[in-house]
PDB file of C-alpha atoms in Angstrom:
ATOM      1  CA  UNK H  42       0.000   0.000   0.000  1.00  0.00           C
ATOM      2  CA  UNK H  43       1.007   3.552  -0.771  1.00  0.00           C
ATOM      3  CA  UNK H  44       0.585   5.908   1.957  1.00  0.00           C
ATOM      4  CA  UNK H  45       0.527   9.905   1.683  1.00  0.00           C
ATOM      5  CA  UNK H  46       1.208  11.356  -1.223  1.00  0.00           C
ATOM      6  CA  UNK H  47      -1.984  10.459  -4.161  1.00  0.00           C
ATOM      7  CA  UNK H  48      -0.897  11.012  -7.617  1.00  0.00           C
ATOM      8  CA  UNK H  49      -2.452  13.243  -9.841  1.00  0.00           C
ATOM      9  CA  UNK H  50      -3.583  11.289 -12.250  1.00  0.00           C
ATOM     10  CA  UNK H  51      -4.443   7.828 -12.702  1.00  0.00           C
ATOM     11  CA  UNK H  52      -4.703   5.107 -14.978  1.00  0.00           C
ATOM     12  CA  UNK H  53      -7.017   2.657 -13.954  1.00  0.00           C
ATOM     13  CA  UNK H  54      -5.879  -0.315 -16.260  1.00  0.00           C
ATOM     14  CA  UNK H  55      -2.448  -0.314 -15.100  1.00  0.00           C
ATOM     15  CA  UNK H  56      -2.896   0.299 -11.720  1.00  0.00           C
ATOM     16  CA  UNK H  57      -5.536  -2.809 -11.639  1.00  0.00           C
ATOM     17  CA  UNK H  58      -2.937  -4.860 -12.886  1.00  0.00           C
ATOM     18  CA  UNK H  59      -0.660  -3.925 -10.021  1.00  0.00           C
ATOM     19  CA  UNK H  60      -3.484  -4.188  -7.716  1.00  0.00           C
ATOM     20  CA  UNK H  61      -2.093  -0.762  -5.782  1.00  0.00           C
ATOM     21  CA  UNK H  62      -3.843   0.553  -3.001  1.00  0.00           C
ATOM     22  CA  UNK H  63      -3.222   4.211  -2.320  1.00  0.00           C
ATOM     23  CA  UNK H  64      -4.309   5.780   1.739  1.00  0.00           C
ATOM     24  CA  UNK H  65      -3.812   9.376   2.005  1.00  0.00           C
ATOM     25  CA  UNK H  66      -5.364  12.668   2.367  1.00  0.00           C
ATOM     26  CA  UNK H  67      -5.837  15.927   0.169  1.00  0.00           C
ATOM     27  CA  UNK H  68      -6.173  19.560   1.008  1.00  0.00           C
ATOM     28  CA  UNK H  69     -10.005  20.619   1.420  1.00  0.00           C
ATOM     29  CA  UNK H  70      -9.325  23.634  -0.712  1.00  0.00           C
ATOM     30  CA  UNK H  71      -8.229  21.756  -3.722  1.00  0.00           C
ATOM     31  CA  UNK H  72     -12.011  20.943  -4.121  1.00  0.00           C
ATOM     32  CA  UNK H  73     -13.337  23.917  -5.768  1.00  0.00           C
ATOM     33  CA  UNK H  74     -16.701  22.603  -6.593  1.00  0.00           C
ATOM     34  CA  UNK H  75     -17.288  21.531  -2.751  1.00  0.00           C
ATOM     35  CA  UNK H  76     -16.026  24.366  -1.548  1.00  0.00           C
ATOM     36  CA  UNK H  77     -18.479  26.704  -3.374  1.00  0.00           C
ATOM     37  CA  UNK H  78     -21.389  24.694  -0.935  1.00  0.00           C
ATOM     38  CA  UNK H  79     -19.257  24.893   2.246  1.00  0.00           C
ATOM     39  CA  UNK H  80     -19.107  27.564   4.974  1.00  0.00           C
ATOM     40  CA  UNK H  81     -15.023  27.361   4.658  1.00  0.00           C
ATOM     41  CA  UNK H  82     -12.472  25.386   3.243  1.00  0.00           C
ATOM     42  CA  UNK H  83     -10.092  24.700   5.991  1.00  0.00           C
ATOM     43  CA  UNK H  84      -9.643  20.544   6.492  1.00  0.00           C
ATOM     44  CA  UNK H  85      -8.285  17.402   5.027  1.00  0.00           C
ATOM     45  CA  UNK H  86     -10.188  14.954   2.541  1.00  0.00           C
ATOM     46  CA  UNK H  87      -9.069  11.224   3.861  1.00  0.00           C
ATOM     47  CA  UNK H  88      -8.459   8.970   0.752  1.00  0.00           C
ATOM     48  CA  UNK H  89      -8.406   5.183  -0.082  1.00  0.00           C
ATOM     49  CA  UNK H  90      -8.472   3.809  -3.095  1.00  0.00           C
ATOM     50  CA  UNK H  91      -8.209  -0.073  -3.983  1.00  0.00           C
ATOM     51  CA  UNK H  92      -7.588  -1.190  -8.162  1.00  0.00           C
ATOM     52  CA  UNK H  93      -7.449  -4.695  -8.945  1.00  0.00           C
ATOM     53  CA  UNK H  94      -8.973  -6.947 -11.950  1.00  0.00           C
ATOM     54  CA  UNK H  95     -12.005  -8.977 -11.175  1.00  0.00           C
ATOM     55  CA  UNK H  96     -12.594 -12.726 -11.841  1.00  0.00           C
ATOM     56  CA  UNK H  97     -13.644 -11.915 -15.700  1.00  0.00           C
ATOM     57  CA  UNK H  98     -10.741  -9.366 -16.130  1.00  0.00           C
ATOM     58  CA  UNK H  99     -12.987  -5.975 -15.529  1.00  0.00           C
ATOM     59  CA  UNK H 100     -10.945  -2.929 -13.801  1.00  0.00           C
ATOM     60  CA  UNK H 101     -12.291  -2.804 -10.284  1.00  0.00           C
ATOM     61  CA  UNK H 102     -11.880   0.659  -8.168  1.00  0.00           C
ATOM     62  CA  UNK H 103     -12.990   0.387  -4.524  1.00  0.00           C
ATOM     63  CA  UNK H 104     -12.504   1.894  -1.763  1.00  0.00           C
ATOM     64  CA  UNK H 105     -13.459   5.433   0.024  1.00  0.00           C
ATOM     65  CA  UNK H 106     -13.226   8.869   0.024  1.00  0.00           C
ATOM     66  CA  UNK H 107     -14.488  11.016   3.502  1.00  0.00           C
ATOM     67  CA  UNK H 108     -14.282  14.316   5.044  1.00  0.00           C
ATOM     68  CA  UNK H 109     -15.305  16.763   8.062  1.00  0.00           C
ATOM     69  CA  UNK H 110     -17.431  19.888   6.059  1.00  0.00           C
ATOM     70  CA  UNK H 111     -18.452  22.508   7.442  1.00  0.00           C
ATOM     71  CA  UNK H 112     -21.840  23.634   5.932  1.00  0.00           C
ATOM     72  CA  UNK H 113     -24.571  26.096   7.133  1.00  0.00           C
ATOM     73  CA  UNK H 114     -27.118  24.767   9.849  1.00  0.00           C
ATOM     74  CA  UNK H 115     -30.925  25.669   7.720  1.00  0.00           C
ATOM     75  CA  UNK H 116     -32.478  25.587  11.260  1.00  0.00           C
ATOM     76  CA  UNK H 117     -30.261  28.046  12.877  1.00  0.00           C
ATOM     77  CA  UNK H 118     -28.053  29.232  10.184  1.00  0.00           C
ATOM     78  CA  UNK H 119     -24.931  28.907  12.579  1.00  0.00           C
ATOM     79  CA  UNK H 120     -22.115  26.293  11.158  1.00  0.00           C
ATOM     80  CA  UNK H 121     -22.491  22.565  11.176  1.00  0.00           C
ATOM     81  CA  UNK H 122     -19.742  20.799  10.881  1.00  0.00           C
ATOM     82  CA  UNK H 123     -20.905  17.048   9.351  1.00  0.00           C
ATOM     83  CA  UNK H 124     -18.778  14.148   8.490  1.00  0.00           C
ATOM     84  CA  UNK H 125     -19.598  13.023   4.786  1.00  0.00           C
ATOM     85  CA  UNK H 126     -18.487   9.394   3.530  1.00  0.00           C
ATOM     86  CA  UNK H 127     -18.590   8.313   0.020  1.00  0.00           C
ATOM     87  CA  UNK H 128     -18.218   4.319  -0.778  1.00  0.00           C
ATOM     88  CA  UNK H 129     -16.542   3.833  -4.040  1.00  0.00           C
ATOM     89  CA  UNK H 130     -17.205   0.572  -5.821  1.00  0.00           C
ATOM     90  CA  UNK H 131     -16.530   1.718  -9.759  1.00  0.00           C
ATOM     91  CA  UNK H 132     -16.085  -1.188 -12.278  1.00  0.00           C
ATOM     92  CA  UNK H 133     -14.514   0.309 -15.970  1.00  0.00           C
ATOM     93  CA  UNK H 134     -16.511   0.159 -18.709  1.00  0.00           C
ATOM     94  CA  UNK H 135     -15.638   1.573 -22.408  1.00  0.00           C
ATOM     95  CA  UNK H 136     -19.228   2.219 -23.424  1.00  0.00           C
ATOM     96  CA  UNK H 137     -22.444   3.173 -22.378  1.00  0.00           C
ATOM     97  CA  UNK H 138     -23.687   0.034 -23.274  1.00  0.00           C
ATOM     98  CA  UNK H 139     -21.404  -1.798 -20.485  1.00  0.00           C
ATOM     99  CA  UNK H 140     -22.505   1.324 -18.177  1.00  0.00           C
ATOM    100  CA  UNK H 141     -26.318  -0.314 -18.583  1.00  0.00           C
ATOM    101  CA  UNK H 142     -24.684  -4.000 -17.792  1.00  0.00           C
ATOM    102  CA  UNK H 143     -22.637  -3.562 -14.713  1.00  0.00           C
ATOM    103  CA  UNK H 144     -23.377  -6.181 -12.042  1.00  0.00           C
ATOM    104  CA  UNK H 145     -25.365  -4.623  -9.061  1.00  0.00           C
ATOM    105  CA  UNK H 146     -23.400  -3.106  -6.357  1.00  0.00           C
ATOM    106  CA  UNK H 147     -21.196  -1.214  -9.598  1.00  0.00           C
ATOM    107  CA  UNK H 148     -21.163   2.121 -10.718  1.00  0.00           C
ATOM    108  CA  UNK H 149     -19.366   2.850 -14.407  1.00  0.00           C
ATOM    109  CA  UNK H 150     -15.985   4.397 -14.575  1.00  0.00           C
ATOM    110  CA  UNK H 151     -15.288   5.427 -17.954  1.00  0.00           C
ATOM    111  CA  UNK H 152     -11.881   4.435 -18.870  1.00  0.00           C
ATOM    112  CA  UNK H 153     -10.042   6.086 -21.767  1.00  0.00           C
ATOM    113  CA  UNK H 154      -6.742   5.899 -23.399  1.00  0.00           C
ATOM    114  CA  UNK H 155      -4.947   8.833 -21.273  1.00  0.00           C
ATOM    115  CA  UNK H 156      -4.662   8.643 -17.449  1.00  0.00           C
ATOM    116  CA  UNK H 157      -7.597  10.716 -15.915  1.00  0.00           C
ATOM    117  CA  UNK H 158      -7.582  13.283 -13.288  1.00  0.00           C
ATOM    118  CA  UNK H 159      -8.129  11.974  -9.751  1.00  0.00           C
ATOM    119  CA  UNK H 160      -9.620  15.064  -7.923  1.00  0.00           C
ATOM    120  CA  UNK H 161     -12.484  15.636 -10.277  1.00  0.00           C
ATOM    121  CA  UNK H 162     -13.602  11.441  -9.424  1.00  0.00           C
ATOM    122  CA  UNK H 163     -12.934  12.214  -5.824  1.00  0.00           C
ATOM    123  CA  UNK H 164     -14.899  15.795  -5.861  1.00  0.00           C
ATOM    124  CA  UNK H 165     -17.814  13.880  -7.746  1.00  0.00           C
ATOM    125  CA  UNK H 166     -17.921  11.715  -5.367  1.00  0.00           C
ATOM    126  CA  UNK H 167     -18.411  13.924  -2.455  1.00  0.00           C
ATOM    127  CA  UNK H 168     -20.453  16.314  -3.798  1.00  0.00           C
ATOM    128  CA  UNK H 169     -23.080  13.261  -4.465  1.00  0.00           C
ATOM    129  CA  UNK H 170     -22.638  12.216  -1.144  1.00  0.00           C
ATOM    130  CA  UNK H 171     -23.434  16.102   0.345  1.00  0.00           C
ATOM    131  CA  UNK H 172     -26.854  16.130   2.628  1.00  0.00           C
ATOM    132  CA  UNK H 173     -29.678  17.765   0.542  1.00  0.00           C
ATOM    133  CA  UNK H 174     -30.635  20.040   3.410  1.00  0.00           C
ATOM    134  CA  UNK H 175     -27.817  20.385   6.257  1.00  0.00           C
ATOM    135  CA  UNK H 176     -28.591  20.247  10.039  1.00  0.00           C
ATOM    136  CA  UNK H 177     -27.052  20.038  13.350  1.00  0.00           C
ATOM    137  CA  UNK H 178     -28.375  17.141  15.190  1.00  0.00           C
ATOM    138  CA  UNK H 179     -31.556  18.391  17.095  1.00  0.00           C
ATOM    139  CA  UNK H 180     -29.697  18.127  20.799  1.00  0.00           C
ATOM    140  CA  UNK H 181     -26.696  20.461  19.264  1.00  0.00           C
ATOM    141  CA  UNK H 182     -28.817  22.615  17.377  1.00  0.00           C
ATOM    142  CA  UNK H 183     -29.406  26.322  18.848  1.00  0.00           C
ATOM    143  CA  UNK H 184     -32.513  27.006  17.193  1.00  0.00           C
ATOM    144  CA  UNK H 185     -34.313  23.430  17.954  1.00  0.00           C
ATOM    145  CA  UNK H 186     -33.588  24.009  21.762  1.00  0.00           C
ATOM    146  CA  UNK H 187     -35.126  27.172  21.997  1.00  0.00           C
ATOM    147  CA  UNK H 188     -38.317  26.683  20.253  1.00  0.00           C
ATOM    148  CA  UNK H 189     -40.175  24.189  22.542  1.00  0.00           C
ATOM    149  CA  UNK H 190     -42.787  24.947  24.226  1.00  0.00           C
ATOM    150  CA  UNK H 191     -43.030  22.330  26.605  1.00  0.00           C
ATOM    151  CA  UNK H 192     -40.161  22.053  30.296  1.00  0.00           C
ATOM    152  CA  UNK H 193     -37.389  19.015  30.006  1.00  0.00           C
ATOM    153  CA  UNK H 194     -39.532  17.158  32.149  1.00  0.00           C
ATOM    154  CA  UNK H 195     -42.777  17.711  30.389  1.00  0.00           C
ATOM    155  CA  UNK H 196     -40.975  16.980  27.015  1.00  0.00           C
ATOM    156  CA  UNK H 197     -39.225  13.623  28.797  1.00  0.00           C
ATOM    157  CA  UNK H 198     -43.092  12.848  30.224  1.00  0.00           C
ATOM    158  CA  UNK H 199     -44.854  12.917  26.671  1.00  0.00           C
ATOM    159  CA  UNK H 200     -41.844  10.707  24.519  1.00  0.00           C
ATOM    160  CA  UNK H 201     -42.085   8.474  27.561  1.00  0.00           C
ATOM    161  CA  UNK H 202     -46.222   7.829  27.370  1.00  0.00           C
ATOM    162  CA  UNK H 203     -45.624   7.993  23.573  1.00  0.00           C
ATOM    163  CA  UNK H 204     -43.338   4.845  24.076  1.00  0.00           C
ATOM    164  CA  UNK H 205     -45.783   3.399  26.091  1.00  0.00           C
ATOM    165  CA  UNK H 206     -48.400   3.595  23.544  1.00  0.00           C
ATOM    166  CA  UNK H 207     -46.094   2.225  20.706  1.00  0.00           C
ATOM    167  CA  UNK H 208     -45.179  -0.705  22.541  1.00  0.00           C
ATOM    168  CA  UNK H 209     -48.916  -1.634  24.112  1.00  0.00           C
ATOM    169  CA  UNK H 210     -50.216  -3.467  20.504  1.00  0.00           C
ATOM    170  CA  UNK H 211     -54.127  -2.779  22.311  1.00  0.00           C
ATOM    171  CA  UNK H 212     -53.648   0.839  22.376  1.00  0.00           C
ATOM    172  CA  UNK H 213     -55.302   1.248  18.907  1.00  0.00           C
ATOM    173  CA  UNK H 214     -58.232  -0.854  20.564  1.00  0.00           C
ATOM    174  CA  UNK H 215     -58.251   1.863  22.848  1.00  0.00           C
ATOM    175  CA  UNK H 216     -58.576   4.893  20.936  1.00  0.00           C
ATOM    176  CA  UNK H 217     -61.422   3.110  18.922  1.00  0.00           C
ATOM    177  CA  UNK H 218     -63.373   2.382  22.177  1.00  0.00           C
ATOM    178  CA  UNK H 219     -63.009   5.927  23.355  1.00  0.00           C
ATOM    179  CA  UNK H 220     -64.140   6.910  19.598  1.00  0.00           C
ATOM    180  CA  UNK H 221     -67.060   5.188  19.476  1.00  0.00           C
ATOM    181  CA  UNK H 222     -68.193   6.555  23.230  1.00  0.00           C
ATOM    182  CA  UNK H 223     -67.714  10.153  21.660  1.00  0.00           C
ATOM    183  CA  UNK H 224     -70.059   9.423  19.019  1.00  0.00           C
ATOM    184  CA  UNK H 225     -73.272   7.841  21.344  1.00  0.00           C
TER     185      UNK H 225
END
C-alpha cells in the first residue's frame, strides 16, 4: 500500500494490474466545486483507493473517500460541521452500453486511453454524497432548543407515554373504544 502522497492522475488499467492501493489525504481547498457549498475550506479529505482486476478481467476501483465539512445549519443558520463518507465501488466500462450491464453493487468508470484526473472522481464523489438540506443534530442545534414549548420534564413525560403507547399493541383498541363513546 502507498501511503501519503496520491498522484495526480491515474490510470485505472495499469494500476488494476498492479493491484495498488493508495491511503492518504488531500487539502479541502483543492475541491473547488465543494467548496463553493461549504461555509469554509479549511480541512483534510481522507483517501483510499483499492484497483485490482475482477474474476472476468474488468478494472475494479474500490474503496473510500471522507471528510469533516463545514456547511450552514438551515435551522439556525450557525455552522455545522458534518462528516460526509462516500463508498466507491466503480467497475470500468468503455461504453455506455457496459454502463447499462454492470453487475449490481457497480457504478461505471469510464476508462479512456490517457490517465484521468483523480480530484475531479474524488470531488464527484463527495459532492453526491453532500446532505440535501444540512442540520445540526436536534440536541446540538441552537434554534431546535429554543423553540419548545413544553419544560425538560414535560418533554421527557410525553416521549415516555408515547413509548408506552407504541409498545402496548391494544392501544389502537383503545382509541377506537373511546371513539365510538364520543359518538353515542
Amino acid at each position: 500500500m502507498l501511503s501519503g502522497q496520491l498522484p495526480k492522475t491515474i490510470d485505472p488499467r495499469k494500476l488494476a494490474r498492479q493491484g495498488l492501493k493508495f491511503e492518504g489525504s488531500l487539502a479541502l481547498k483543492q475541491f473547488d466545486r465543494l467548496v463553493a457549498s461549504l461555509a469554509d475550506d479549511q480541512g483534510e479529505v481522507q483517501v483510499f483507493l483499492h484497483f485490482y482486476m475482477s474474476e472476468d478481467h474488468r478494472v475494479v476501483l474500490e474503496g473510500y473517500v471522507e471528510a469533516n465539512l463545514k456547511m450552514i445549519c438551515q435551522r439556525c443558520l450557525d455552522v455545522a460541521e458534518l462528516p460526509v463518507r462516500s463508498d466507491l465501488n466503480l467497475m470500468g466500462v468503455l461504453t455506455d452500453e457496459q454502463a447499462r450491464s454492470l453487475p449490481e453493487g457497480y457504478e461505471p468508470l469510464m476508462l479512456r486511453e490517457e490517465p484521468m484526473a483523480l480530484l475531479p472522481l474524488l470531488e464527484e464523489e463527495l459532492l453526491l454524497s453532500l446532505p440535501i438540506v444540512a442540520y445540526h443534530p436536534p440536541e446540538a442545534c441552537q434554534v431546535q432548543q429554543s423553540f419548545t414549548t413544553e419544560s425538560d420534564e414535560e418533554a421527557k413525560a410525553a416521549r415516555a407515554e408515547e413509548e408506552r403507547k407504541r409498545r402496548n399493541p391494544f392501544s389502537v383498541l383503545a382509541s377506537l373504544k373511546a371513539d365510538q363513546k364520543k359518538s353515542e
